[in-house]
Coordinates of C-alpha atoms in Angstrom, one line a residue:
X1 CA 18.9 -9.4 -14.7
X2 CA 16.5 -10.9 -12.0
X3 CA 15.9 -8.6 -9.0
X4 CA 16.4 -5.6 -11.2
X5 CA 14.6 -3.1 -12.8
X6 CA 10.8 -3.0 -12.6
X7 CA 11.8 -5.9 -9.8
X8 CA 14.3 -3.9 -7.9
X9 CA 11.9 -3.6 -5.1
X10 CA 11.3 -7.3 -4.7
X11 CA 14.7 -7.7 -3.3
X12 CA 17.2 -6.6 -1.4
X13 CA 21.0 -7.6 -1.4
X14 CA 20.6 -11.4 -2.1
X15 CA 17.6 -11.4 -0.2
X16 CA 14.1 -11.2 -2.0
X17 CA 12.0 -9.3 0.4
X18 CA 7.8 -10.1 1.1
X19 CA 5.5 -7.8 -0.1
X20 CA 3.4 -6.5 2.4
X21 CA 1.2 -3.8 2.7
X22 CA 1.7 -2.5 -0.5
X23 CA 5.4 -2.2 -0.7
X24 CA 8.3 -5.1 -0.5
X25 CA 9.4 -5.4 3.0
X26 CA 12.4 -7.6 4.8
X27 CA 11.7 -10.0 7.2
X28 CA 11.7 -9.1 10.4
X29 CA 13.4 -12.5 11.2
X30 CA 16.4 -12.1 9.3
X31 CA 16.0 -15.6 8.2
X32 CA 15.9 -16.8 4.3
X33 CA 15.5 -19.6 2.2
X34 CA 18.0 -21.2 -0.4
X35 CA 17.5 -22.3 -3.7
X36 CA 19.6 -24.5 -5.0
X37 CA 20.9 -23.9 -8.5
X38 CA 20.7 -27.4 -9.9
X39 CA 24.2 -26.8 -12.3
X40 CA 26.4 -25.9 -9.2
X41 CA 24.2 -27.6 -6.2
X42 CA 24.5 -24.1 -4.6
X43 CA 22.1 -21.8 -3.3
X44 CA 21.3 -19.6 -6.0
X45 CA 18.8 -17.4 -4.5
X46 CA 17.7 -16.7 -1.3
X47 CA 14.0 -15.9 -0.2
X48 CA 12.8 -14.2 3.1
X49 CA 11.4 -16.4 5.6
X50 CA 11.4 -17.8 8.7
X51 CA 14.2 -20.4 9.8
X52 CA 12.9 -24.1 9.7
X53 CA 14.7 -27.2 8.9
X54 CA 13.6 -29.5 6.6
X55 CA 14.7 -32.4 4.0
X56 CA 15.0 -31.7 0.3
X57 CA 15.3 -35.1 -0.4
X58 CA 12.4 -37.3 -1.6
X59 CA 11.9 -41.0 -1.5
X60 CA 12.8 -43.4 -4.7
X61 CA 9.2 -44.2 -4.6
X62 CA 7.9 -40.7 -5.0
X63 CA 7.4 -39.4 -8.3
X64 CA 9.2 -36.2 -10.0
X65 CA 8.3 -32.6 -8.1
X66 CA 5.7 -33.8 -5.8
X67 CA 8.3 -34.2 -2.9
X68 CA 8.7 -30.4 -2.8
X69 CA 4.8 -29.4 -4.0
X70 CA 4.3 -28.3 -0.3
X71 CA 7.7 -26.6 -0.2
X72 CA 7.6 -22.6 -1.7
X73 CA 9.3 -19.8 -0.2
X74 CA 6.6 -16.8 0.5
X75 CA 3.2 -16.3 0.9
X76 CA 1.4 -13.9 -1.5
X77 CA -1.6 -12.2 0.2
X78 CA -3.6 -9.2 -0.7
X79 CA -1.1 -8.9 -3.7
X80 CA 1.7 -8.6 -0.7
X81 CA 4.2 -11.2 -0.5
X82 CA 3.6 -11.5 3.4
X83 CA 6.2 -12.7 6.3
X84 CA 4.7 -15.8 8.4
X85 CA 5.2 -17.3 11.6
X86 CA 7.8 -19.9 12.7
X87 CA 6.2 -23.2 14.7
X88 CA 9.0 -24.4 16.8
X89 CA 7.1 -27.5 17.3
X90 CA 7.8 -28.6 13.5
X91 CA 9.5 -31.9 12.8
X92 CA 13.7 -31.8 12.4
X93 CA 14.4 -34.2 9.4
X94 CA 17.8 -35.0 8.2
X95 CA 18.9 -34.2 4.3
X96 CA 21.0 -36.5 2.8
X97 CA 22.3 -36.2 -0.7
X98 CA 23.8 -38.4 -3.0
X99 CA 27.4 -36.3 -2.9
X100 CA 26.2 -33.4 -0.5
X101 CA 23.9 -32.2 2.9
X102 CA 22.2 -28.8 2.6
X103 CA 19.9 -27.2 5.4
X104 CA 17.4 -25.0 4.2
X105 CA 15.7 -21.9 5.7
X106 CA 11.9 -22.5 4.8
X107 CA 9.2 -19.9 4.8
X108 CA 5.6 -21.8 6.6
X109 CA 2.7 -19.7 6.8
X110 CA 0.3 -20.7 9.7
X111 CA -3.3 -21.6 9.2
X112 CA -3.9 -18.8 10.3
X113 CA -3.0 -16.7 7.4
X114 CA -4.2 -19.4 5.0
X115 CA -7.9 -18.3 6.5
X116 CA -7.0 -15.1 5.9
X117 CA -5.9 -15.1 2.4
X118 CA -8.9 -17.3 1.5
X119 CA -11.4 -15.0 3.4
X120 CA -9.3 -12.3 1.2
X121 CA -9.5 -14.2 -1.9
X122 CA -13.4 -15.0 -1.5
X123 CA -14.3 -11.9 -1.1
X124 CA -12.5 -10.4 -4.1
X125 CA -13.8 -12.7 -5.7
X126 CA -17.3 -11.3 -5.0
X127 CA -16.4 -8.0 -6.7
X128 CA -14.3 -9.3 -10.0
X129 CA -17.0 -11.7 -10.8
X130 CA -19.3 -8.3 -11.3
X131 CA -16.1 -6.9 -13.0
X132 CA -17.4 -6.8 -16.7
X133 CA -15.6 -9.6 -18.9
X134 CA -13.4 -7.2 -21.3
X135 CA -12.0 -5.1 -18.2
X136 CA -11.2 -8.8 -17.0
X137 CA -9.5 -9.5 -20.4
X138 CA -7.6 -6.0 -20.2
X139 CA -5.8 -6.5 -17.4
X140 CA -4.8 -10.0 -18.6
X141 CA -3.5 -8.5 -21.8
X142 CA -1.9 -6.0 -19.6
X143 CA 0.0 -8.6 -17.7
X144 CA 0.6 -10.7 -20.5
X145 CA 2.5 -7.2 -22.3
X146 CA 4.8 -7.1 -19.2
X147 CA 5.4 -10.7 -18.5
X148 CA 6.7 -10.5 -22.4
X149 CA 8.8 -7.6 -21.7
X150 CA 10.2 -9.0 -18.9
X151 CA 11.5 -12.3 -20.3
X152 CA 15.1 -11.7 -19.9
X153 CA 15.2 -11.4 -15.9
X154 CA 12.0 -14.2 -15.5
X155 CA 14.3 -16.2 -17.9
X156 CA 17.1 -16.2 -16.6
X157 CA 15.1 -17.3 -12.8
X158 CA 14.8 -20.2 -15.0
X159 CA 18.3 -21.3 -16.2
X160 CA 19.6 -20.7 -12.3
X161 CA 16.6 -22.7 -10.5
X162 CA 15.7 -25.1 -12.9
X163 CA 18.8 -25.4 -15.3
X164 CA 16.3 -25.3 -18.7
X165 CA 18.4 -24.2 -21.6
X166 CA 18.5 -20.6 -21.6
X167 CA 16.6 -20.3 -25.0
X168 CA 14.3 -22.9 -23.8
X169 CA 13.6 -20.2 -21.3
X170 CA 12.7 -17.7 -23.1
X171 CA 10.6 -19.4 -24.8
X172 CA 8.6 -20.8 -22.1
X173 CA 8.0 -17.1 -20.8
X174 CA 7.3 -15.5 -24.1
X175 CA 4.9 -18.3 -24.9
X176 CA 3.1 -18.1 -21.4
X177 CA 2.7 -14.2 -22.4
X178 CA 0.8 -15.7 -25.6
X179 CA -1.3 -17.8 -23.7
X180 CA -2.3 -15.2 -21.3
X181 CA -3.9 -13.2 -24.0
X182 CA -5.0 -15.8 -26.2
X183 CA -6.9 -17.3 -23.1
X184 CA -8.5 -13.3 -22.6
X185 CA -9.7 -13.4 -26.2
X186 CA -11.1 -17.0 -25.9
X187 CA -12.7 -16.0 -22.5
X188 CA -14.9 -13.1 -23.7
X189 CA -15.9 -15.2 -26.6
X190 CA -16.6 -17.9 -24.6
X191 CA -18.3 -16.6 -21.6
X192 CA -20.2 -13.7 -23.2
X193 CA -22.2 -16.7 -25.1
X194 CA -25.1 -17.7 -23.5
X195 CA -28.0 -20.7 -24.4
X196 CA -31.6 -20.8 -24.8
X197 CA -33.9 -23.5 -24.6
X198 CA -37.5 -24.6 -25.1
X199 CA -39.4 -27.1 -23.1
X200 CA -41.2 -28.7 -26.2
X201 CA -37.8 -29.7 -27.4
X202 CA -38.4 -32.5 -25.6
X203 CA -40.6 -35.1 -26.3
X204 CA -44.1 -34.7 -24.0
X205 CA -43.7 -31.4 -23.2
X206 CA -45.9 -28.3 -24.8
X207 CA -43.9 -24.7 -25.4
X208 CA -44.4 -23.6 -21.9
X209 CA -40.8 -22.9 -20.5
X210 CA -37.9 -21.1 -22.0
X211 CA -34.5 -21.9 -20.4
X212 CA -31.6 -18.8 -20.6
X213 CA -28.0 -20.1 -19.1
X214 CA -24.9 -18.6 -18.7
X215 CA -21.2 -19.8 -17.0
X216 CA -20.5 -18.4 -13.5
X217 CA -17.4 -18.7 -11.9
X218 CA -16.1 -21.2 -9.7
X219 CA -14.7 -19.2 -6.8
X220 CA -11.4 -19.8 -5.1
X221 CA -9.3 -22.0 -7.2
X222 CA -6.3 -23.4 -5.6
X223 CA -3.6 -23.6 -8.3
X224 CA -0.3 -26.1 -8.0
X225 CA 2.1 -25.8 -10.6
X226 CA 5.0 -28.1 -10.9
X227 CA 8.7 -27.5 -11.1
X228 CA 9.6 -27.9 -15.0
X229 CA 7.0 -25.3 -15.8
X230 CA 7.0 -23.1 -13.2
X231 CA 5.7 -19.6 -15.3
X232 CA 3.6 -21.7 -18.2
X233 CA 2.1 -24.3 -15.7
X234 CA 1.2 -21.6 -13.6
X235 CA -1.0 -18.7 -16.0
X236 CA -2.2 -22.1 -17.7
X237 CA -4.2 -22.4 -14.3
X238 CA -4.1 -18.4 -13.2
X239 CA -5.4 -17.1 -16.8
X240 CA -8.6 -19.3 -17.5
X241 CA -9.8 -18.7 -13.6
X242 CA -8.8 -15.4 -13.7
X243 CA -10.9 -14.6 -17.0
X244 CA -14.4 -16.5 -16.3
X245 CA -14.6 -14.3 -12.7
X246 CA -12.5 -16.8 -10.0
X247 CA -9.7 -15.8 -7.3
X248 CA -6.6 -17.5 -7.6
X249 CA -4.3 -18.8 -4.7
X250 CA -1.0 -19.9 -6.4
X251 CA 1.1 -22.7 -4.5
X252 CA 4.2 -22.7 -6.5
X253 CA 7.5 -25.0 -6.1
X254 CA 10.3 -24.5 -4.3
X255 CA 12.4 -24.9 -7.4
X256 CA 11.2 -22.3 -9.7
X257 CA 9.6 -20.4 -6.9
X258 CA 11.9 -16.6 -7.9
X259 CA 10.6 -16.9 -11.2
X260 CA 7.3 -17.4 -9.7
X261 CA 7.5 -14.4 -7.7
X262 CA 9.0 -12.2 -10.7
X263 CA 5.4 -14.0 -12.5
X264 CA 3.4 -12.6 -9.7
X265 CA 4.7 -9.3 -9.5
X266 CA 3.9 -8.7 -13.7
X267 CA 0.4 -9.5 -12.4
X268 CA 0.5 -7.1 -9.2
X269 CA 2.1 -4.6 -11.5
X270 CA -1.0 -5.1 -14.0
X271 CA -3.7 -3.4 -11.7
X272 CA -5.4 -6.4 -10.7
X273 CA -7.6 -6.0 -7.9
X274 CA -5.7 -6.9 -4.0
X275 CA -6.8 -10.0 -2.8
X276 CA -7.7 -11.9 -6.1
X277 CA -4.5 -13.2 -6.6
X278 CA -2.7 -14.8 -3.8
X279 CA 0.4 -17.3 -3.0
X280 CA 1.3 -19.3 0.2
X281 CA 3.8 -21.2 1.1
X282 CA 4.5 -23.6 4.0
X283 CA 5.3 -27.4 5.3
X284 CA 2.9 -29.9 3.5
X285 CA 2.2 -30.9 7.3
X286 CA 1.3 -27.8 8.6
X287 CA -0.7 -26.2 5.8
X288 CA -0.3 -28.5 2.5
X289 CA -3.6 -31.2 4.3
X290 CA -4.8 -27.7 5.5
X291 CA -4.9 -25.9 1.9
X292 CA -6.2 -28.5 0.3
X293 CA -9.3 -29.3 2.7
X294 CA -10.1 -25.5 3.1
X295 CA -13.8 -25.2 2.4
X296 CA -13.1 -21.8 0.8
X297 CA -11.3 -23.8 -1.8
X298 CA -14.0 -24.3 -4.7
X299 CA -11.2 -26.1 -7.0
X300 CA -7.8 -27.2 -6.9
X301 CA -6.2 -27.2 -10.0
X302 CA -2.5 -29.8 -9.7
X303 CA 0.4 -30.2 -12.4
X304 CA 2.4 -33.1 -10.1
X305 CA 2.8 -36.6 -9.1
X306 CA 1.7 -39.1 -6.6
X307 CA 0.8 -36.2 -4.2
X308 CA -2.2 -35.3 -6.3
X309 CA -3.8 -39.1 -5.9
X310 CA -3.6 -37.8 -1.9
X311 CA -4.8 -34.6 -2.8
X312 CA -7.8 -36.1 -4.7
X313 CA -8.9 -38.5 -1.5
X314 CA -8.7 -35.7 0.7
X315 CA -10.0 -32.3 -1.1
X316 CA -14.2 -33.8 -1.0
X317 CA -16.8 -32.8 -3.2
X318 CA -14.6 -30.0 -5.4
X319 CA -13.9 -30.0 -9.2
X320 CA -10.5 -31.1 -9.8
X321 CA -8.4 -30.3 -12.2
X322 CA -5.1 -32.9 -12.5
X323 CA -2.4 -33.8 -14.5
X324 CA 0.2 -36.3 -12.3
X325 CA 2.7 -37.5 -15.0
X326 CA 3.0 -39.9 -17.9
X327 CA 4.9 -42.7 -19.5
X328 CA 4.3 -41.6 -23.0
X329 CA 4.6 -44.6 -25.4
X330 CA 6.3 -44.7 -28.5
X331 CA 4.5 -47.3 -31.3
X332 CA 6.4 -47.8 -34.3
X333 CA 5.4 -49.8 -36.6
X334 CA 7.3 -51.6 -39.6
X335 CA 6.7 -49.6 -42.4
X336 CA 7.5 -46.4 -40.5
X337 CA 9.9 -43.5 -42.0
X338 CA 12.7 -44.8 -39.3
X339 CA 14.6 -41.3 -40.2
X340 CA 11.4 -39.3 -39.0
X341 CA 11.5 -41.9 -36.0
X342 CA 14.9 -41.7 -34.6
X343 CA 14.6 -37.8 -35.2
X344 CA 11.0 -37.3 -32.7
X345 CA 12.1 -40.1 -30.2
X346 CA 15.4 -38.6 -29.8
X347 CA 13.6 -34.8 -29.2
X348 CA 10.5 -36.3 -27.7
X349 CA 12.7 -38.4 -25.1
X350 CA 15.5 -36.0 -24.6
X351 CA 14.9 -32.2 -24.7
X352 CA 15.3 -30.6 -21.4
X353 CA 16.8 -33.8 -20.5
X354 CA 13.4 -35.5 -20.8
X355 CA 11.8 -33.6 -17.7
X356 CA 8.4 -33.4 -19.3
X357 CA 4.9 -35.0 -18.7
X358 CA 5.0 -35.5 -22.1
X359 CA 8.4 -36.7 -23.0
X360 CA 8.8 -40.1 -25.0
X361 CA 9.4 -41.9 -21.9
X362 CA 9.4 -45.7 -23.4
X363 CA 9.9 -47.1 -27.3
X364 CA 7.7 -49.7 -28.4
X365 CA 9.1 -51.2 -31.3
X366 CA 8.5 -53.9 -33.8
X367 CA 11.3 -56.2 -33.6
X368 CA 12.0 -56.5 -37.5
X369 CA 13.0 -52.7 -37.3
X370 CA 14.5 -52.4 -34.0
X371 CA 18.0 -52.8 -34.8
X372 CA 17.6 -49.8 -37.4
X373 CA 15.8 -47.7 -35.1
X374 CA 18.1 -48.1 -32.2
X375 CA 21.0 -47.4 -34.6
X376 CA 19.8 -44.3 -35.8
X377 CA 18.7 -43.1 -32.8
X378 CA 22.1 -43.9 -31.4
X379 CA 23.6 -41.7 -34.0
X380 CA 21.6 -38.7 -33.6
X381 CA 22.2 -39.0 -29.7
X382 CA 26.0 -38.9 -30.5
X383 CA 25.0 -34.9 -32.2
X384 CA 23.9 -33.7 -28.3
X385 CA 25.8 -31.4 -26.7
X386 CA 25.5 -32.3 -22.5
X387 CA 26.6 -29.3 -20.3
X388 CA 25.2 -25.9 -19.2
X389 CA 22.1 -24.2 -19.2
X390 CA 23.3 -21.3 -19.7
X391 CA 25.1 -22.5 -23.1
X392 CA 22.0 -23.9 -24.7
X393 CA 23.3 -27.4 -24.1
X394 CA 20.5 -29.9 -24.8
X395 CA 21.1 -32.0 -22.2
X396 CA 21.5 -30.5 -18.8
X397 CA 21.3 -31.4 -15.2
X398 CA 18.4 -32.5 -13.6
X399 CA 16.5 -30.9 -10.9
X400 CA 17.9 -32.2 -7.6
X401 CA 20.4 -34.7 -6.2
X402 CA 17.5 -36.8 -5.4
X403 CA 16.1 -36.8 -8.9
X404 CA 19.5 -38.0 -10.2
X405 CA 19.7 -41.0 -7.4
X406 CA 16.1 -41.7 -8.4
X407 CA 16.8 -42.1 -12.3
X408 CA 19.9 -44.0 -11.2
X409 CA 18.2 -46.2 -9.6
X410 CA 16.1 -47.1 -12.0
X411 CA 19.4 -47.4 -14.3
X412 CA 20.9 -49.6 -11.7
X413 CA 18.0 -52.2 -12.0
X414 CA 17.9 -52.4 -15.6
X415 CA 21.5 -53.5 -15.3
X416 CA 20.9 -56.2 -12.8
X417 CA 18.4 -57.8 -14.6
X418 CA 20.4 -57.9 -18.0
X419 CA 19.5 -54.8 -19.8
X420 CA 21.7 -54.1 -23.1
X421 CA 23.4 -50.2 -22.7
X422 CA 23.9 -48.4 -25.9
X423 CA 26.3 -45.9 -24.1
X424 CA 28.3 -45.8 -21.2
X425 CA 26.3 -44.9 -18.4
X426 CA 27.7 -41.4 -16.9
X427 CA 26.9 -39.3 -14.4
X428 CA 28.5 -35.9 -12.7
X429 CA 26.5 -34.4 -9.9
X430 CA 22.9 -33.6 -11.1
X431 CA 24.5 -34.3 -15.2
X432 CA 23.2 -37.3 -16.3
X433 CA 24.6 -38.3 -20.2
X434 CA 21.8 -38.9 -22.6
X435 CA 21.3 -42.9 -22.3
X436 CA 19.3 -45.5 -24.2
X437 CA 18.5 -48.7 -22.7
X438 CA 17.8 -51.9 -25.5
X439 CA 16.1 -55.0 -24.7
X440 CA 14.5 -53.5 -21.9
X441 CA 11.8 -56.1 -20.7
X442 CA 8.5 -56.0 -18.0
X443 CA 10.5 -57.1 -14.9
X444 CA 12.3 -54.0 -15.2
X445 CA 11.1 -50.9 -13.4
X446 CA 12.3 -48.7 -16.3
X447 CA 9.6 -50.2 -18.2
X448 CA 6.6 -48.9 -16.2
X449 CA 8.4 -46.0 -13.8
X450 CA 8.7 -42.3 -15.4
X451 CA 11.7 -41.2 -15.1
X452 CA 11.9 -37.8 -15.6
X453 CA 15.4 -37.5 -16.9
X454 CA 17.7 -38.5 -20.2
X455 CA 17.5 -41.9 -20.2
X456 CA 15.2 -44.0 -22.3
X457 CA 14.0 -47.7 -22.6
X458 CA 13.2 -49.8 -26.1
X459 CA 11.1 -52.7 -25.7
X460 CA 11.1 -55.2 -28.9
X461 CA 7.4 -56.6 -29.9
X462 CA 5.9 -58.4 -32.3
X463 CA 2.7 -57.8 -32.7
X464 CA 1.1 -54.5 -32.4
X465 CA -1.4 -55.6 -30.2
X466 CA 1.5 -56.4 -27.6
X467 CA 2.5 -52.8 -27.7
X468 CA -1.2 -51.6 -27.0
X469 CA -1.1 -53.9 -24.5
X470 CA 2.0 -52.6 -23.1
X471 CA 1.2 -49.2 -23.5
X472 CA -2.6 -49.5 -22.0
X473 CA -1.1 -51.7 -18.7
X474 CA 0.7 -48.5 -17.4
X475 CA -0.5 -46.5 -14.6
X476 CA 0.0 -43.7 -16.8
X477 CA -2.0 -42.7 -19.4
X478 CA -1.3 -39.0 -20.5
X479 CA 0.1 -39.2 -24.1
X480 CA 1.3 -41.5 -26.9
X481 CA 2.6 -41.2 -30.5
X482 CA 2.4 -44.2 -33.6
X483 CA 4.7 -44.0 -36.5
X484 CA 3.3 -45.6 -39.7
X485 CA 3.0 -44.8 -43.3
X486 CA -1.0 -46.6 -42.7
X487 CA -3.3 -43.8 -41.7
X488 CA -5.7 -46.4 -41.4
X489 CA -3.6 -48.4 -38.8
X490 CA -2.5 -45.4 -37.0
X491 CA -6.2 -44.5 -36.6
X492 CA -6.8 -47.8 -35.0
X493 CA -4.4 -48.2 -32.9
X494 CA -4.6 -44.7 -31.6
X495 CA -8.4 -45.6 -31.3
X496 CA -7.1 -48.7 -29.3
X497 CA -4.3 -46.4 -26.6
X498 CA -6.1 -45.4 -23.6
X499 CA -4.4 -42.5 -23.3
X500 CA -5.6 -38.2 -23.5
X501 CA -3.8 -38.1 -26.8
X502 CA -2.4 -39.6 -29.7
X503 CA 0.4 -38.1 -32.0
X504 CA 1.0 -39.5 -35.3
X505 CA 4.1 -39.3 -37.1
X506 CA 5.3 -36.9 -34.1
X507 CA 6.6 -37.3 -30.6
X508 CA 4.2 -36.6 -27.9
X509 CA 4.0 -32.5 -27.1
X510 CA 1.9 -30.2 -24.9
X511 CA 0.8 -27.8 -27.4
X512 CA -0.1 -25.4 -29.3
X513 CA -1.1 -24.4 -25.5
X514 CA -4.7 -24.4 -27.1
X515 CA -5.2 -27.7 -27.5
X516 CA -6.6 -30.2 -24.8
X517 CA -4.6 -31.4 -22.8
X518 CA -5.9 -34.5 -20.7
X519 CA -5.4 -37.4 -19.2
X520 CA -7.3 -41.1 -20.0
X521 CA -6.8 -43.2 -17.3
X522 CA -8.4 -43.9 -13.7
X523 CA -7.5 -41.9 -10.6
X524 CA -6.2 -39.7 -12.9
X525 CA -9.1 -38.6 -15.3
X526 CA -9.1 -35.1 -15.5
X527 CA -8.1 -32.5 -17.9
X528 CA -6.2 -28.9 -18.3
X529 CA -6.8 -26.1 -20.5
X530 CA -9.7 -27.8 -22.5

């Protein structure tokens, strides 16, 4: 169970204690922080902290997680989950929800101790980029060996915080294990190459010069993972900055944040070094602007939404590392296998109730076909089972209240302007039934907003160039997939998507973890993990 075990010291009660000066400590303000399981709309878990009010709820307009990307519940520093000063002076902000209120006890550290951890973190950073690579790589592996035998408790942080299906769960620890030491391997490899040159290489030059270079680290990288993710989005960003010689200063979500901190403590419980590895938490007012201008930040790493196009104007003349959502098109063409359709569009758009970057998030389909396709796809929907985490359901609540009033919204619109429903529209709490919208059209907001939930639009074309048309006009330009029996089609249009990548034959995925994963479209052109 969480909080047990090897993590027994981490809390105490209810209550996960800080970790400070080299032992787990309690607050001294007696204060905590809820987290809401999203299944019961409860607090599942409470966090030491300082009191402070503050509003879970995010504007329609704001995209998935990045409402709460400023909002985690300790502060990690010198591998000691630290207790931080409460500002008075903060702003009170009101909480509605869509069938509940709920004030929350935040943790905020001060800027203050953001210096301090990036003084910390800098100058750890001076001694493990002398640390040779395979010692590097060994305590990775080590950490990676615990996270893996850990999965049960780190799992099950996961069903309660984030409701993703328990084997799901699993899953997503055991792989992030995998990708912890595959990303050790690849890092010696990698970063024990060097290259040599010759000036006469180039034309007008004599044999004079020889060139030797080698990769050096970074620094301080700043690392924001998101909420549907929280342990694989997090080592995909701690592992490679960890192995090529960086400090790490992890700003996790609120949601997500105890399995976080069970994350954290497999490192801490690893041997690596105090002060390399560090997380803070706080108010995106008081230390989110703060964070990301720090000049000890050399990178800031961001799995989000439309907070990272802020981030980006703001952070200056850093690398930066970003992926801020998608609206992953589906092409399919008319002499697609329409069984092998329905069956990727109905797991692409629909497992873990479609909160993924990469989810099928709209169907692009050539009208001669659509009927069929809808049909089928209607009749593998009917086969989900909606319901609990816990009971491997494959469609289970969203997030937050706010997350379910945002998809709704978008539901609401559709209808309004005529949309056809292929099931009745349902909705208990944070539950949202699988849904799949027909005849969707451009006016609609469903046809260019993600999201992030089980519902899913089809939009008949004729032509294929009107569904790269489509699919290029988004904002969004993460991932797509084509269906067609016509390699030589499905090579063109994919040539044609402006989009990081292109599945054929197969819904849209992130993964095997060691494949690039990037983004083709302006602010957002960056990449992770290449």
């Amino acid at each position: 169970m969480a909080g047990t075990g090897v993590f027994a010291e981490i809390v105490d009660g209810e209550i996960y204690k800080y970790y400070a000066d080299g032992e787990w400590k309690t607050s001294a303000s007696g204060k905590s922080v809820s987290i809401i399981n999203p299944t019961t709309r409860k607090p599942q878990y409470k966090v030491q902290g300082n009191e402070r009010w503050i509003s879970r709820v995010a504007p329609a307009a704001i995209c998935k997680f990045s409402f709460l990307i400023w909002g985690i519940n300790s502060c990690y520093l010198h591998q000691q989950l630290k207790n931080t000063n409460f500002n008075f002076r903060s702003d009170v902000v009101l909480c509605f929800y869509f069938i509940l209120r709920f004030w929350a006890f935040v943790t905020a550290c001060t800027q203050e101790e953001v210096n301090k951890v990036m003084d910390a973190a800098k100058a750890a950073q001076k001694l493990w980029a002398r640390t040779p690579l395979w010692k590097r790589a060994e305590l990775l592996h080590k950490a990676a060996a615990i996270l893996k035998e850990q999965k049960a408790p780190i799992a099950e942080c996961l069903v309660k915080e984030i409701a993703k299906p328990a084997k799901d769960a699993v899953s997503e620890v055991v792989r992030s294990g995998d990708l912890i030491s595959y990303t050790a391997e690849e890092g010696v490899r990698i970063l024990g190459e060097g290259k040599f040159l010759v000036s006469d290489s180039f034309p007008g030059n004599e044999r004079t010069k020889y060139c030797l270079s080698s990769k050096i680290p970074l620094g301080v990288i700043l690392a924001i993972p998101p909420f549907n993710y929280p342990v694989n989005l997090a080592v995909s960003k701690m592992a490679p900055a960890l192995i090529a010689g960086n400090a790490l200063v992890l700003k996790p979500p609120t949601q997500g944040a105890v399995a976080a901190l069970h994350m954290i403590h497999c490192f801490h419980l690893a041997g690596f070094p105090k002060g390399l590895i560090s997380c803070v938490s706080g108010k995106g007012s008081e230390i989110g602007d703060f964070l990301t201008m720090h000049p000890g930040v050399n990178c800031i790493s961001f799995t989000g939404g439309d907070t990272g196009i802020a981030i980006s104007k703001k952070a200056g003349m850093i690398p930066l590392q970003m992926e801020l959502g998608g609206k992953d098109a589906c092409i399919v063409l008319e002499d697609a296998d329409l069984d092998l359709v329905a069956a990727n569009i109905v797991k692409g758009g629909y497992s873990y109730s479609g909160q993924r970057c990469t989810a099928v998030k709209v169907v692009l389909v050539m009208e001669s076909v659509a009927d069929a396709v809808v049909e089928k796809v209607k009749a593998k929907m009917a086969k989900l089972t909606v319901g609990v985490p816990e009971e491997n359901c494959d469609i289970t609540p969203v997030v937050s209240e706010s997350s379910a009033n945002f998809i709704e919204g978008l539901v609401v619109d559709a209808e309004q302007k005529g949309v056809t429903f292929c099931q009745e529209y349902r909705r208990e709490g944070n539950l949202i039934w699988p849904l799949l919208l027909d005849h969707v059209r451009p006016d609609m907001r469903i046809a260019w907003e993600e999201p992030f939930g089980p519902v899913l639009p089809v939009i008949r074309i004729n032509t294929v160039e009107e569904g790269i048309h489509h699919c290029n006009a988004s904002n969004f330009g993460l991932q797509g997939c084509i269906f067609t029996s016509d390699i030589n089609k499905a090579i063109m249009i994919s040539d044609a998507m402006e989009t990081g990548s292109v599945q054929i034959n197969s819904a849209p995925a992130r993964g095997p973890d060691h494949f690039p994963f990037q983004v083709d479209k302006p602010p957002l052109l960056t990449q992770e993990l290449c």
